[in-house]
């Protein structure tokens, strides 16, 4: 990947002032599972009602619809016209399928199980949509897909999204974002509390509720009737949060309609302020990777779309770690509910602790929130952090509040008293605070040079993992020599630490951070992060 693309992406995501929203289309599901395209899904259902016909007959039907659209909507370009084909095609297939379901003896039992037919009749489901829901509900994340490894980084950084909006019917997002709550249908977004975070809004329905699915021409017409209200809701999100689009084409009519409504509502000055808020991630598909600035124009209004054409999406998901938010999802939702109830309830909340909130001396800089067990406040004060939080900050520089004298004076002391052998990564902080190394207590376990026993290979490492006479100048050489063997890699990184560049060590650690291998070899990686702290900041 070209360096300027990575730099551009990192610069934009790391500059976000608010958590972004993820806007997800079918391309996302096709990337991580064997999800069918719209065309394939409709063809499969068409073959159920036309088992003796050939694919050519299906293509003829589709081509006739394309020609009708071209004559009735000549103002649309070819790319835009294609987004009108499938809703009309779905309407034709829906009618034929439902007519067969209710009129042809035996058709229902050939397509559905007995319990499914009972479900359709008892709950008055649309049979066509029930089959669509059945097929999409069977989609699962496929570990054999080329992009599967990217999902580890997305899962790790899922708390970097304020929420997700999707037009997909399947449940892949629920499997990835397990702590997010799910709201189904356009109406769910309209009535939702706009302050809620970590929610998946499925505005085109979900396979769990067959009749909520938006697929036919009539469905889209009803959807568009409410688009003004939906756009008003989305406007709040789009103005207050950056949006990352994955799984859509830039010509997607759904997206263009929403942008059109937003462009009408905002002034030219307001549009200018949010010009860097919209990021499209597009698959390279054998094209050259690139960064493009695209402009959508409606009259005198325009919206700039920053498009990144990528083969590997993991760079996007990894860069999310630079966003300065690391609160676990369940904790954030709990905190939101507590504060919301405290502010709006007429009754006292005994799980909210506060001092003199009416004091004239209290301003934004002095106000703070503590969230944890109430009986620990007096024991630890407000300066306690775990070693893993500190190591993450050393590596990703995403917790600016840690640059505080109490981290040196108190937090490191707490870690020292409970785990005396833990290497303390002090160099980043003493450099930022202007401390001298001599001001660090002698009993703190820190790296004092490349010959420090804590970062030298152990005798067991030397015996089992380091070949006599070996000589490495880079981690790349080490990984090529010892692929898939973390202990051997780490032992040799420590042995040749002087020669290895700080940048390469950083990339290596970020690649494994919080993965399954990181958890398995946590003590080894912790020492390497301390080594990285020494190399970069000492």
Short mmCIF file of C-alpha atoms in Angstrom, two decimals:
data_model
loop_
_atom_site.label_atom_id
_atom_site.label_comp_id
_atom_site.label_asym_id
_atom_site.label_seq_id
_atom_site.Cartn_x
_atom_site.Cartn_y
_atom_site.Cartn_z
CA UNK A 1 0.00 0.00 0.00
CA UNK A 2 1.29 3.44 -0.90
CA UNK A 3 2.54 5.44 2.06
CA UNK A 4 0.60 8.57 1.16
CA UNK A 5 -2.70 6.64 1.26
CA UNK A 6 -1.99 5.28 4.74
CA UNK A 7 -0.85 8.70 5.94
CA UNK A 8 -3.97 10.38 4.53
CA UNK A 9 -6.26 7.81 6.15
CA UNK A 10 -4.51 7.93 9.52
CA UNK A 11 -4.52 11.73 9.53
CA UNK A 12 -8.26 11.92 8.89
CA UNK A 13 -9.34 9.26 11.34
CA UNK A 14 -7.00 10.37 14.14
CA UNK A 15 -8.33 13.94 13.78
CA UNK A 16 -11.94 12.94 14.49
CA UNK A 17 -13.34 15.01 17.35
CA UNK A 18 -16.36 12.71 17.79
CA UNK A 19 -16.74 8.96 17.52
CA UNK A 20 -17.64 8.07 13.91
CA UNK A 21 -20.70 6.19 12.68
CA UNK A 22 -20.29 3.19 10.41
CA UNK A 23 -22.64 3.08 7.40
CA UNK A 24 -22.73 -0.49 6.06
CA UNK A 25 -23.97 -1.88 2.73
CA UNK A 26 -24.14 -5.31 1.11
CA UNK A 27 -20.53 -5.14 -0.04
CA UNK A 28 -19.53 -5.59 3.61
CA UNK A 29 -21.42 -8.90 3.89
CA UNK A 30 -20.06 -10.08 0.56
CA UNK A 31 -16.52 -9.36 1.78
CA UNK A 32 -16.77 -11.48 4.93
CA UNK A 33 -19.30 -14.18 4.00
CA UNK A 34 -20.70 -15.86 0.91
CA UNK A 35 -23.51 -13.32 0.80
CA UNK A 36 -25.32 -13.19 -2.52
CA UNK A 37 -25.61 -9.99 -4.48
CA UNK A 38 -29.09 -8.56 -4.99
CA UNK A 39 -29.11 -10.01 -8.49
CA UNK A 40 -28.08 -13.48 -7.28
CA UNK A 41 -30.62 -13.45 -4.45
CA UNK A 42 -33.47 -12.58 -6.83
CA UNK A 43 -32.28 -15.11 -9.42
CA UNK A 44 -32.26 -17.88 -6.81
CA UNK A 45 -35.87 -17.11 -5.84
CA UNK A 46 -36.86 -16.80 -9.50
CA UNK A 47 -35.55 -20.34 -10.11
CA UNK A 48 -37.77 -21.64 -7.29
CA UNK A 49 -40.87 -20.56 -9.25
CA UNK A 50 -39.35 -21.24 -12.69
CA UNK A 51 -37.34 -24.46 -12.27
CA UNK A 52 -37.60 -25.47 -15.93
CA UNK A 53 -36.60 -22.14 -17.43
CA UNK A 54 -33.07 -21.08 -18.34
CA UNK A 55 -31.00 -18.26 -16.93
CA UNK A 56 -31.44 -16.52 -20.27
CA UNK A 57 -35.14 -16.07 -19.48
CA UNK A 58 -34.27 -14.33 -16.22
CA UNK A 59 -31.80 -12.06 -18.02
CA UNK A 60 -34.43 -11.22 -20.65
CA UNK A 61 -36.83 -10.13 -17.90
CA UNK A 62 -34.14 -8.02 -16.30
CA UNK A 63 -33.09 -6.48 -19.61
CA UNK A 64 -36.69 -5.45 -20.39
CA UNK A 65 -36.84 -3.66 -17.04
CA UNK A 66 -33.53 -1.93 -17.77
CA UNK A 67 -34.82 -0.69 -21.11
CA UNK A 68 -38.06 0.58 -19.55
CA UNK A 69 -36.07 2.51 -16.91
CA UNK A 70 -33.76 3.99 -19.55
CA UNK A 71 -36.79 5.34 -21.46
CA UNK A 72 -38.72 6.59 -18.39
CA UNK A 73 -35.72 8.02 -16.51
CA UNK A 74 -33.45 9.40 -19.23
CA UNK A 75 -31.97 12.00 -16.86
CA UNK A 76 -30.19 9.25 -14.90
CA UNK A 77 -26.81 7.93 -15.98
CA UNK A 78 -26.23 4.21 -16.49
CA UNK A 79 -24.72 3.79 -13.02
CA UNK A 80 -27.75 5.40 -11.36
CA UNK A 81 -30.27 3.54 -13.52
CA UNK A 82 -29.09 0.14 -12.34
CA UNK A 83 -30.18 0.88 -8.75
CA UNK A 84 -33.81 1.10 -9.94
CA UNK A 85 -33.74 -2.30 -11.67
CA UNK A 86 -33.76 -4.65 -8.70
CA UNK A 87 -36.74 -3.11 -6.82
CA UNK A 88 -38.88 -3.49 -9.98
CA UNK A 89 -37.48 -6.98 -10.62
CA UNK A 90 -38.22 -7.90 -6.99
CA UNK A 91 -41.82 -6.66 -7.40
CA UNK A 92 -42.38 -8.89 -10.45
CA UNK A 93 -40.87 -11.94 -8.71
CA UNK A 94 -42.79 -11.22 -5.48
CA UNK A 95 -46.12 -11.23 -7.29
CA UNK A 96 -45.40 -14.44 -9.16
CA UNK A 97 -44.03 -16.16 -6.04
CA UNK A 98 -46.94 -15.20 -3.79
CA UNK A 99 -49.50 -16.13 -6.48
CA UNK A 100 -47.91 -19.57 -6.70
CA UNK A 101 -47.77 -19.90 -2.91
CA UNK A 102 -51.48 -19.26 -2.44
CA UNK A 103 -52.80 -20.92 -5.63
CA UNK A 104 -50.66 -23.95 -6.52
CA UNK A 105 -51.21 -27.07 -4.44
CA UNK A 106 -47.97 -28.41 -3.03
CA UNK A 107 -45.89 -25.32 -3.85
CA UNK A 108 -45.75 -24.25 -0.20
CA UNK A 109 -44.47 -27.59 1.11
CA UNK A 110 -41.88 -27.81 -1.67
CA UNK A 111 -40.39 -24.47 -0.59
CA UNK A 112 -40.91 -24.33 3.18
CA UNK A 113 -40.95 -26.73 6.11
CA UNK A 114 -44.26 -27.33 7.87
CA UNK A 115 -43.33 -25.10 10.84
CA UNK A 116 -42.30 -22.33 8.45
CA UNK A 117 -45.63 -22.51 6.63
CA UNK A 118 -47.41 -22.34 9.99
CA UNK A 119 -45.35 -19.28 10.81
CA UNK A 120 -46.29 -17.56 7.53
CA UNK A 121 -50.01 -18.23 7.97
CA UNK A 122 -50.29 -17.64 11.72
CA UNK A 123 -48.31 -14.39 11.68
CA UNK A 124 -49.52 -13.17 8.25
CA UNK A 125 -46.01 -12.95 6.82
CA UNK A 126 -45.39 -12.15 3.16
CA UNK A 127 -44.22 -15.54 1.76
CA UNK A 128 -41.75 -13.94 -0.67
CA UNK A 129 -40.11 -11.86 2.07
CA UNK A 130 -40.13 -14.87 4.38
CA UNK A 131 -37.97 -16.73 1.85
CA UNK A 132 -35.67 -13.71 1.49
CA UNK A 133 -35.35 -13.60 5.29
CA UNK A 134 -34.71 -17.35 5.46
CA UNK A 135 -31.89 -17.16 2.92
CA UNK A 136 -30.18 -14.12 4.45
CA UNK A 137 -30.50 -15.49 8.00
CA UNK A 138 -28.29 -18.43 6.98
CA UNK A 139 -25.34 -16.16 6.17
CA UNK A 140 -22.37 -16.58 8.51
CA UNK A 141 -18.89 -15.13 8.71
CA UNK A 142 -16.60 -17.33 6.63
CA UNK A 143 -13.08 -17.82 7.97
CA UNK A 144 -11.87 -18.93 4.53
CA UNK A 145 -12.66 -15.55 2.95
CA UNK A 146 -9.54 -13.52 2.01
CA UNK A 147 -10.60 -10.58 4.18
CA UNK A 148 -11.47 -12.61 7.30
CA UNK A 149 -8.31 -11.64 9.22
CA UNK A 150 -9.31 -7.98 8.96
CA UNK A 151 -12.24 -8.59 11.32
CA UNK A 152 -9.95 -9.15 14.33
CA UNK A 153 -8.97 -5.47 14.17
CA UNK A 154 -12.58 -4.36 13.69
CA UNK A 155 -13.75 -6.40 16.67
CA UNK A 156 -10.93 -5.05 18.83
CA UNK A 157 -11.82 -1.45 17.98
CA UNK A 158 -15.60 -1.70 17.89
CA UNK A 159 -15.89 0.76 20.80
CA UNK A 160 -14.48 3.43 18.47
CA UNK A 161 -17.88 3.68 16.72
CA UNK A 162 -20.77 5.67 18.15
CA UNK A 163 -23.19 3.52 16.19
CA UNK A 164 -23.90 1.68 12.95
CA UNK A 165 -26.48 2.35 10.24
CA UNK A 166 -27.04 -0.40 7.69
CA UNK A 167 -29.32 -1.32 4.80
CA UNK A 168 -28.38 -5.01 5.13
CA UNK A 169 -30.94 -7.65 6.20
CA UNK A 170 -28.48 -10.26 7.47
CA UNK A 171 -27.18 -10.54 11.03
CA UNK A 172 -23.43 -10.47 10.44
CA UNK A 173 -23.03 -7.09 12.18
CA UNK A 174 -24.72 -8.45 15.30
CA UNK A 175 -22.19 -11.30 15.35
CA UNK A 176 -19.26 -8.86 15.14
CA UNK A 177 -20.60 -6.07 17.37
CA UNK A 178 -22.00 -8.36 20.07
CA UNK A 179 -22.46 -5.68 22.73
CA UNK A 180 -24.41 -3.32 20.45
CA UNK A 181 -28.19 -3.21 20.70
CA UNK A 182 -30.22 -3.60 17.49
CA UNK A 183 -33.10 -1.45 16.22
CA UNK A 184 -34.96 -2.72 13.16
CA UNK A 185 -36.76 -0.65 10.54
CA UNK A 186 -36.84 2.99 9.56
CA UNK A 187 -39.30 3.79 12.36
CA UNK A 188 -36.86 2.52 14.99
CA UNK A 189 -34.38 5.24 14.07
CA UNK A 190 -37.09 7.89 14.06
CA UNK A 191 -38.22 7.15 17.62
CA UNK A 192 -34.78 6.33 19.07
CA UNK A 193 -33.18 8.58 21.62
CA UNK A 194 -30.67 10.57 19.56
CA UNK A 195 -28.21 10.41 22.46
CA UNK A 196 -28.04 6.62 22.47
CA UNK A 197 -24.70 5.09 21.57
CA UNK A 198 -23.51 1.68 20.42
CA UNK A 199 -26.63 0.74 18.49
CA UNK A 200 -27.14 -0.90 15.09
CA UNK A 201 -29.91 0.79 13.10
CA UNK A 202 -31.19 -1.56 10.37
CA UNK A 203 -33.14 0.97 8.30
CA UNK A 204 -34.04 -1.50 5.49
CA UNK A 205 -35.25 -4.21 7.88
CA UNK A 206 -33.82 -7.47 9.16
CA UNK A 207 -34.20 -11.18 8.43
CA UNK A 208 -35.39 -11.60 12.03
CA UNK A 209 -38.54 -9.63 11.05
CA UNK A 210 -39.42 -10.68 7.47
CA UNK A 211 -42.07 -8.04 6.82
CA UNK A 212 -39.65 -5.25 7.77
CA UNK A 213 -37.51 -5.99 4.70
CA UNK A 214 -37.40 -3.26 2.05
CA UNK A 215 -36.88 -4.86 -1.34
CA UNK A 216 -39.69 -4.14 -3.81
CA UNK A 217 -40.68 -0.99 -5.65
CA UNK A 218 -43.61 -0.49 -3.27
CA UNK A 219 -41.31 -0.89 -0.25
CA UNK A 220 -39.00 1.82 -1.58
CA UNK A 221 -41.91 4.13 -2.34
CA UNK A 222 -43.10 3.83 1.27
CA UNK A 223 -39.54 4.30 2.48
CA UNK A 224 -39.13 7.49 0.47
CA UNK A 225 -42.36 8.92 1.92
CA UNK A 226 -40.60 8.98 5.28
CA UNK A 227 -37.22 9.98 3.90
CA UNK A 228 -37.63 13.60 5.00
CA UNK A 229 -38.06 12.46 8.59
CA UNK A 230 -35.24 9.93 8.33
CA UNK A 231 -32.95 12.54 6.76
CA UNK A 232 -33.71 14.93 9.61
CA UNK A 233 -32.61 12.25 12.04
CA UNK A 234 -29.56 11.37 9.98
CA UNK A 235 -28.73 15.05 9.61
CA UNK A 236 -28.05 15.25 13.34
CA UNK A 237 -25.75 12.24 13.12
CA UNK A 238 -23.99 13.41 9.94
CA UNK A 239 -23.33 16.89 11.33
CA UNK A 240 -22.14 15.74 14.75
CA UNK A 241 -20.17 12.64 13.73
CA UNK A 242 -17.81 11.55 10.96
CA UNK A 243 -19.25 8.77 8.78
CA UNK A 244 -17.29 5.81 7.40
CA UNK A 245 -19.06 4.04 4.52
CA UNK A 246 -18.22 0.41 3.79
CA UNK A 247 -20.01 -1.80 1.27
CA UNK A 248 -21.55 0.87 -0.96
CA UNK A 249 -20.74 2.22 -4.40
CA UNK A 250 -20.53 5.97 -4.81
CA UNK A 251 -23.41 5.79 -7.27
CA UNK A 252 -25.75 4.03 -4.82
CA UNK A 253 -29.12 5.77 -5.05
CA UNK A 254 -29.86 5.15 -1.35
CA UNK A 255 -26.76 7.09 -0.35
CA UNK A 256 -27.20 9.83 -2.93
CA UNK A 257 -30.79 10.43 -1.80
CA UNK A 258 -29.71 10.87 1.80
CA UNK A 259 -26.89 13.21 0.80
CA UNK A 260 -29.30 15.16 -1.40
CA UNK A 261 -31.64 15.74 1.54
CA UNK A 262 -28.73 16.79 3.73
CA UNK A 263 -27.35 19.17 1.09
CA UNK A 264 -30.74 20.90 0.95
CA UNK A 265 -30.85 21.39 4.73
CA UNK A 266 -27.35 22.78 5.30
CA UNK A 267 -25.85 26.08 4.24
CA UNK A 268 -22.75 26.25 2.08
CA UNK A 269 -20.77 27.27 5.18
CA UNK A 270 -22.08 24.27 7.16
CA UNK A 271 -21.23 21.90 4.32
CA UNK A 272 -17.71 23.31 4.27
CA UNK A 273 -17.28 22.53 7.98
CA UNK A 274 -18.12 18.86 7.51
CA UNK A 275 -16.24 18.36 4.24
CA UNK A 276 -13.76 15.90 5.80
CA UNK A 277 -16.40 13.94 7.70
CA UNK A 278 -17.33 11.47 4.96
CA UNK A 279 -15.00 8.56 4.19
CA UNK A 280 -15.85 5.88 1.61
CA UNK A 281 -13.90 2.63 1.74
CA UNK A 282 -14.01 0.93 -1.66
CA UNK A 283 -12.52 -2.43 -2.69
CA UNK A 284 -9.63 -2.32 -5.13
CA UNK A 285 -10.85 -5.37 -7.13
CA UNK A 286 -7.56 -5.51 -9.06
CA UNK A 287 -7.59 -1.73 -9.47
CA UNK A 288 -4.74 0.38 -8.17
CA UNK A 289 -5.11 1.49 -4.57
CA UNK A 290 -5.84 5.19 -4.37
CA UNK A 291 -7.16 8.16 -2.44
CA UNK A 292 -9.76 10.19 -4.35
CA UNK A 293 -11.74 13.31 -3.56
CA UNK A 294 -15.21 13.05 -5.13
CA UNK A 295 -17.78 15.83 -5.23
CA UNK A 296 -21.55 15.28 -5.28
CA UNK A 297 -23.40 18.40 -6.47
CA UNK A 298 -27.03 19.45 -6.19
CA UNK A 299 -27.55 22.94 -7.64
CA UNK A 300 -25.32 25.32 -5.71
CA UNK A 301 -24.65 22.79 -2.93
CA UNK A 302 -21.99 20.11 -2.97
CA UNK A 303 -20.64 17.48 -0.61
CA UNK A 304 -17.07 16.20 -0.75
CA UNK A 305 -16.55 12.46 -0.37
CA UNK A 306 -13.09 11.15 0.56
CA UNK A 307 -12.73 7.76 -1.10
CA UNK A 308 -10.02 5.24 -0.20
CA UNK A 309 -9.67 2.39 -2.67
CA UNK A 310 -8.05 -0.44 -0.70
CA UNK A 311 -7.20 -4.11 -1.00
CA UNK A 312 -6.70 -4.58 2.73
CA UNK A 313 -9.28 -2.97 5.03
CA UNK A 314 -7.34 -3.80 8.19
CA UNK A 315 -5.46 -0.49 7.91
CA UNK A 316 -8.82 1.26 8.42
CA UNK A 317 -9.75 -0.86 11.43
CA UNK A 318 -6.27 -0.56 12.97
CA UNK A 319 -6.23 3.22 12.58
CA UNK A 320 -9.40 3.41 14.69
CA UNK A 321 -7.18 2.74 17.70
CA UNK A 322 -5.87 6.29 17.34
CA UNK A 323 -9.29 7.67 18.28
CA UNK A 324 -9.10 8.81 21.88
CA UNK A 325 -11.82 6.63 23.33
CA UNK A 326 -11.29 3.26 24.91
CA UNK A 327 -14.23 2.77 27.27
CA UNK A 328 -15.74 -0.73 26.98
CA UNK A 329 -19.15 -0.76 25.28
CA UNK A 330 -21.13 -2.24 28.16
CA UNK A 331 -19.55 0.22 30.57
CA UNK A 332 -20.29 3.18 28.29
CA UNK A 333 -23.94 2.16 27.91
CA UNK A 334 -24.24 1.71 31.68
CA UNK A 335 -22.67 5.10 32.31
CA UNK A 336 -24.95 6.74 29.74
CA UNK A 337 -28.05 5.23 31.35
CA UNK A 338 -26.95 6.27 34.84
CA UNK A 339 -26.24 9.86 33.86
CA UNK A 340 -29.39 10.08 31.71
CA UNK A 341 -31.57 8.82 34.57
CA UNK A 342 -29.80 11.12 37.02
CA UNK A 343 -30.39 14.21 34.87
CA UNK A 344 -34.00 13.49 33.89
CA UNK A 345 -35.36 11.66 36.93
CA UNK A 346 -37.22 13.50 39.68
CA UNK A 347 -35.96 10.97 42.21
CA UNK A 348 -32.53 10.84 43.82
CA UNK A 349 -30.11 8.28 42.39
CA UNK A 350 -28.06 6.63 45.11
CA UNK A 351 -25.45 5.28 42.66
CA UNK A 352 -24.36 8.77 41.56
CA UNK A 353 -21.77 10.44 43.79
CA UNK A 354 -21.16 14.17 43.51
CA UNK A 355 -19.72 17.05 45.49
CA UNK A 356 -20.83 20.65 45.62
CA UNK A 357 -22.10 20.94 42.03
CA UNK A 358 -23.44 24.44 42.70
CA UNK A 359 -20.04 25.80 43.65
CA UNK A 360 -19.09 28.92 41.64
CA UNK A 361 -15.55 27.56 41.55
CA UNK A 362 -16.65 24.54 39.49
CA UNK A 363 -16.05 24.96 35.75
CA UNK A 364 -15.56 22.66 32.75
CA UNK A 365 -11.88 22.12 33.49
CA UNK A 366 -12.49 21.16 37.13
CA UNK A 367 -15.56 18.94 36.61
CA UNK A 368 -14.85 15.22 36.28
CA UNK A 369 -16.57 11.85 36.40
CA UNK A 370 -15.43 8.80 38.33
CA UNK A 371 -17.06 5.49 37.35
CA UNK A 372 -16.36 2.39 39.40
CA UNK A 373 -17.10 0.76 42.74
CA UNK A 374 -18.13 3.45 45.19
CA UNK A 375 -16.18 1.93 48.09
CA UNK A 376 -12.87 2.26 46.23
CA UNK A 377 -12.96 6.03 45.67
CA UNK A 378 -11.29 6.88 48.98
CA UNK A 379 -8.75 4.08 48.58
CA UNK A 380 -7.33 4.93 45.16
CA UNK A 381 -8.33 8.51 44.48
CA UNK A 382 -8.68 9.47 40.84
CA UNK A 383 -5.29 8.50 39.45
CA UNK A 384 -5.34 4.72 39.19
CA UNK A 385 -4.81 3.03 35.82
CA UNK A 386 -3.75 -0.50 34.94
CA UNK A 387 -0.51 -1.42 33.18
CA UNK A 388 -2.40 -2.51 30.05
CA UNK A 389 -3.96 0.94 29.64
CA UNK A 390 -0.50 2.50 29.92
CA UNK A 391 1.05 0.06 27.45
CA UNK A 392 -1.71 0.78 24.92
CA UNK A 393 -1.06 4.52 25.27
CA UNK A 394 2.69 4.03 24.79
CA UNK A 395 2.02 2.13 21.59
CA UNK A 396 -0.91 4.12 20.14
CA UNK A 397 -0.58 7.49 21.90
CA UNK A 398 -4.36 7.53 22.46
CA UNK A 399 -4.71 8.47 26.16
CA UNK A 400 -3.46 12.03 26.62
CA UNK A 401 -4.86 12.16 30.17
CA UNK A 402 -2.13 9.75 31.28
CA UNK A 403 0.51 12.46 30.83
CA UNK A 404 0.12 13.49 34.44
CA UNK A 405 2.54 13.68 37.33
CA UNK A 406 0.33 11.36 39.38
CA UNK A 407 1.00 8.60 36.85
CA UNK A 408 4.68 8.74 37.82
CA UNK A 409 4.16 9.38 41.52
CA UNK A 410 1.16 7.20 42.28
CA UNK A 411 -0.01 4.88 39.51
CA UNK A 412 3.42 3.42 38.82
CA UNK A 413 3.86 3.08 42.59
CA UNK A 414 0.60 1.09 42.77
CA UNK A 415 1.76 -1.21 39.99
CA UNK A 416 5.17 -1.56 41.62
CA UNK A 417 3.65 -2.56 44.95
CA UNK A 418 1.29 -5.15 43.44
CA UNK A 419 3.55 -6.53 40.70
CA UNK A 420 7.14 -5.58 41.45
CA UNK A 421 8.68 -7.38 38.46
CA UNK A 422 6.54 -5.53 35.89
CA UNK A 423 8.60 -3.36 33.55
CA UNK A 424 7.34 0.20 33.80
CA UNK A 425 7.35 2.18 30.50
CA UNK A 426 8.30 5.51 32.02
CA UNK A 427 10.23 7.17 29.19
CA UNK A 428 7.26 8.54 27.23
CA UNK A 429 5.92 10.24 30.34
CA UNK A 430 9.09 11.65 31.84
CA UNK A 431 9.90 13.16 28.45
CA UNK A 432 6.42 14.72 28.14
CA UNK A 433 6.48 15.99 31.74
CA UNK A 434 10.06 17.27 31.62
CA UNK A 435 11.22 14.91 34.38
CA UNK A 436 14.76 13.61 34.62
CA UNK A 437 15.48 9.90 34.91
CA UNK A 438 17.07 10.52 38.30
CA UNK A 439 13.67 11.59 39.67
CA UNK A 440 12.27 8.07 39.16
CA UNK A 441 12.33 6.00 42.41
CA UNK A 442 15.12 3.44 42.50
CA UNK A 443 12.74 0.58 43.24
CA UNK A 444 10.81 1.11 39.96
CA UNK A 445 11.66 -1.65 37.51
CA UNK A 446 12.64 0.21 34.35
CA UNK A 447 14.92 -0.42 31.36
CA UNK A 448 18.27 1.33 31.84
CA UNK A 449 19.96 0.24 28.59
CA UNK A 450 20.10 -2.41 25.88
CA UNK A 451 22.05 -4.69 28.23
CA UNK A 452 19.32 -4.60 30.88
CA UNK A 453 18.62 -8.24 31.90
CA UNK A 454 14.86 -7.67 31.56
CA UNK A 455 15.12 -7.16 27.81
CA UNK A 456 18.03 -9.50 27.10
CA UNK A 457 17.26 -13.06 25.99
CA UNK A 458 17.13 -15.52 28.87
CA UNK A 459 19.49 -18.48 29.00
CA UNK A 460 16.60 -20.64 27.83
CA UNK A 461 16.02 -18.26 24.88
CA UNK A 462 19.69 -18.45 23.92
CA UNK A 463 19.69 -22.23 24.13
CA UNK A 464 16.42 -22.94 22.32
CA UNK A 465 15.51 -19.96 20.15
CA UNK A 466 18.67 -18.17 18.98
CA UNK A 467 20.89 -19.87 16.44
CA UNK A 468 24.59 -19.59 17.07
CA UNK A 469 26.16 -17.15 14.62
CA UNK A 470 22.84 -15.67 13.56
CA UNK A 471 22.71 -11.98 12.71
CA UNK A 472 19.52 -10.02 12.01
CA UNK A 473 19.08 -6.38 11.07
CA UNK A 474 15.29 -6.27 10.88
CA UNK A 475 12.15 -7.91 12.23
CA UNK A 476 11.20 -8.85 8.68
CA UNK A 477 14.29 -11.10 8.51
CA UNK A 478 13.41 -12.62 11.89
CA UNK A 479 9.80 -13.34 10.84
CA UNK A 480 10.96 -14.93 7.59
CA UNK A 481 13.37 -17.17 9.51
CA UNK A 482 10.91 -18.08 12.28
CA UNK A 483 7.39 -17.81 10.78
CA UNK A 484 4.48 -18.53 13.12
CA UNK A 485 6.71 -18.82 16.22
CA UNK A 486 6.25 -15.80 18.49
CA UNK A 487 8.70 -16.86 21.28
CA UNK A 488 11.54 -17.29 18.76
CA UNK A 489 10.70 -13.98 17.12
CA UNK A 490 10.64 -12.12 20.45
CA UNK A 491 13.88 -13.72 21.64
CA UNK A 492 15.70 -12.60 18.49
CA UNK A 493 14.14 -9.13 18.57
CA UNK A 494 15.59 -8.70 22.07
CA UNK A 495 18.95 -10.11 20.99
CA UNK A 496 19.27 -7.66 18.08
CA UNK A 497 17.31 -4.75 19.61
CA UNK A 498 20.03 -2.20 18.85
CA UNK A 499 19.86 -2.87 15.10
CA UNK A 500 16.08 -3.02 14.75
CA UNK A 501 14.42 0.27 13.87
CA UNK A 502 11.90 1.82 16.23
CA UNK A 503 9.36 2.15 13.40
CA UNK A 504 9.55 -1.55 12.53
CA UNK A 505 9.16 -2.55 16.18
CA UNK A 506 6.13 -0.28 16.40
CA UNK A 507 4.51 -1.87 13.33
CA UNK A 508 5.21 -5.36 14.66
CA UNK A 509 3.62 -4.62 18.03
CA UNK A 510 0.58 -2.91 16.52
CA UNK A 511 0.04 -5.87 14.22
CA UNK A 512 -0.31 -8.26 17.15
CA UNK A 513 -1.73 -5.94 19.81
CA UNK A 514 -4.79 -7.45 21.52
CA UNK A 515 -4.98 -10.38 19.10
CA UNK A 516 -5.27 -13.97 20.27
CA UNK A 517 -1.49 -14.37 19.98
CA UNK A 518 -0.96 -11.22 22.04
CA UNK A 519 -3.12 -12.64 24.81
CA UNK A 520 -1.28 -15.97 24.68
CA UNK A 521 2.17 -14.36 24.90
CA UNK A 522 1.20 -11.28 26.86
CA UNK A 523 4.26 -11.16 29.10
CA UNK A 524 6.58 -11.28 26.05
CA UNK A 525 4.73 -8.51 24.24
CA UNK A 526 4.60 -6.36 27.39
CA UNK A 527 8.40 -6.42 27.56
CA UNK A 528 8.66 -5.50 23.89
CA UNK A 529 6.38 -2.50 24.41
CA UNK A 530 8.60 -1.40 27.28
CA UNK A 531 11.57 -1.85 24.92
CA UNK A 532 9.75 0.25 22.31
CA UNK A 533 9.16 2.95 24.95
CA UNK A 534 12.90 2.95 25.73
CA UNK A 535 13.94 3.05 22.06
CA UNK A 536 11.56 5.83 21.08
CA UNK A 537 11.59 8.16 24.08
CA UNK A 538 14.84 7.67 25.99
#
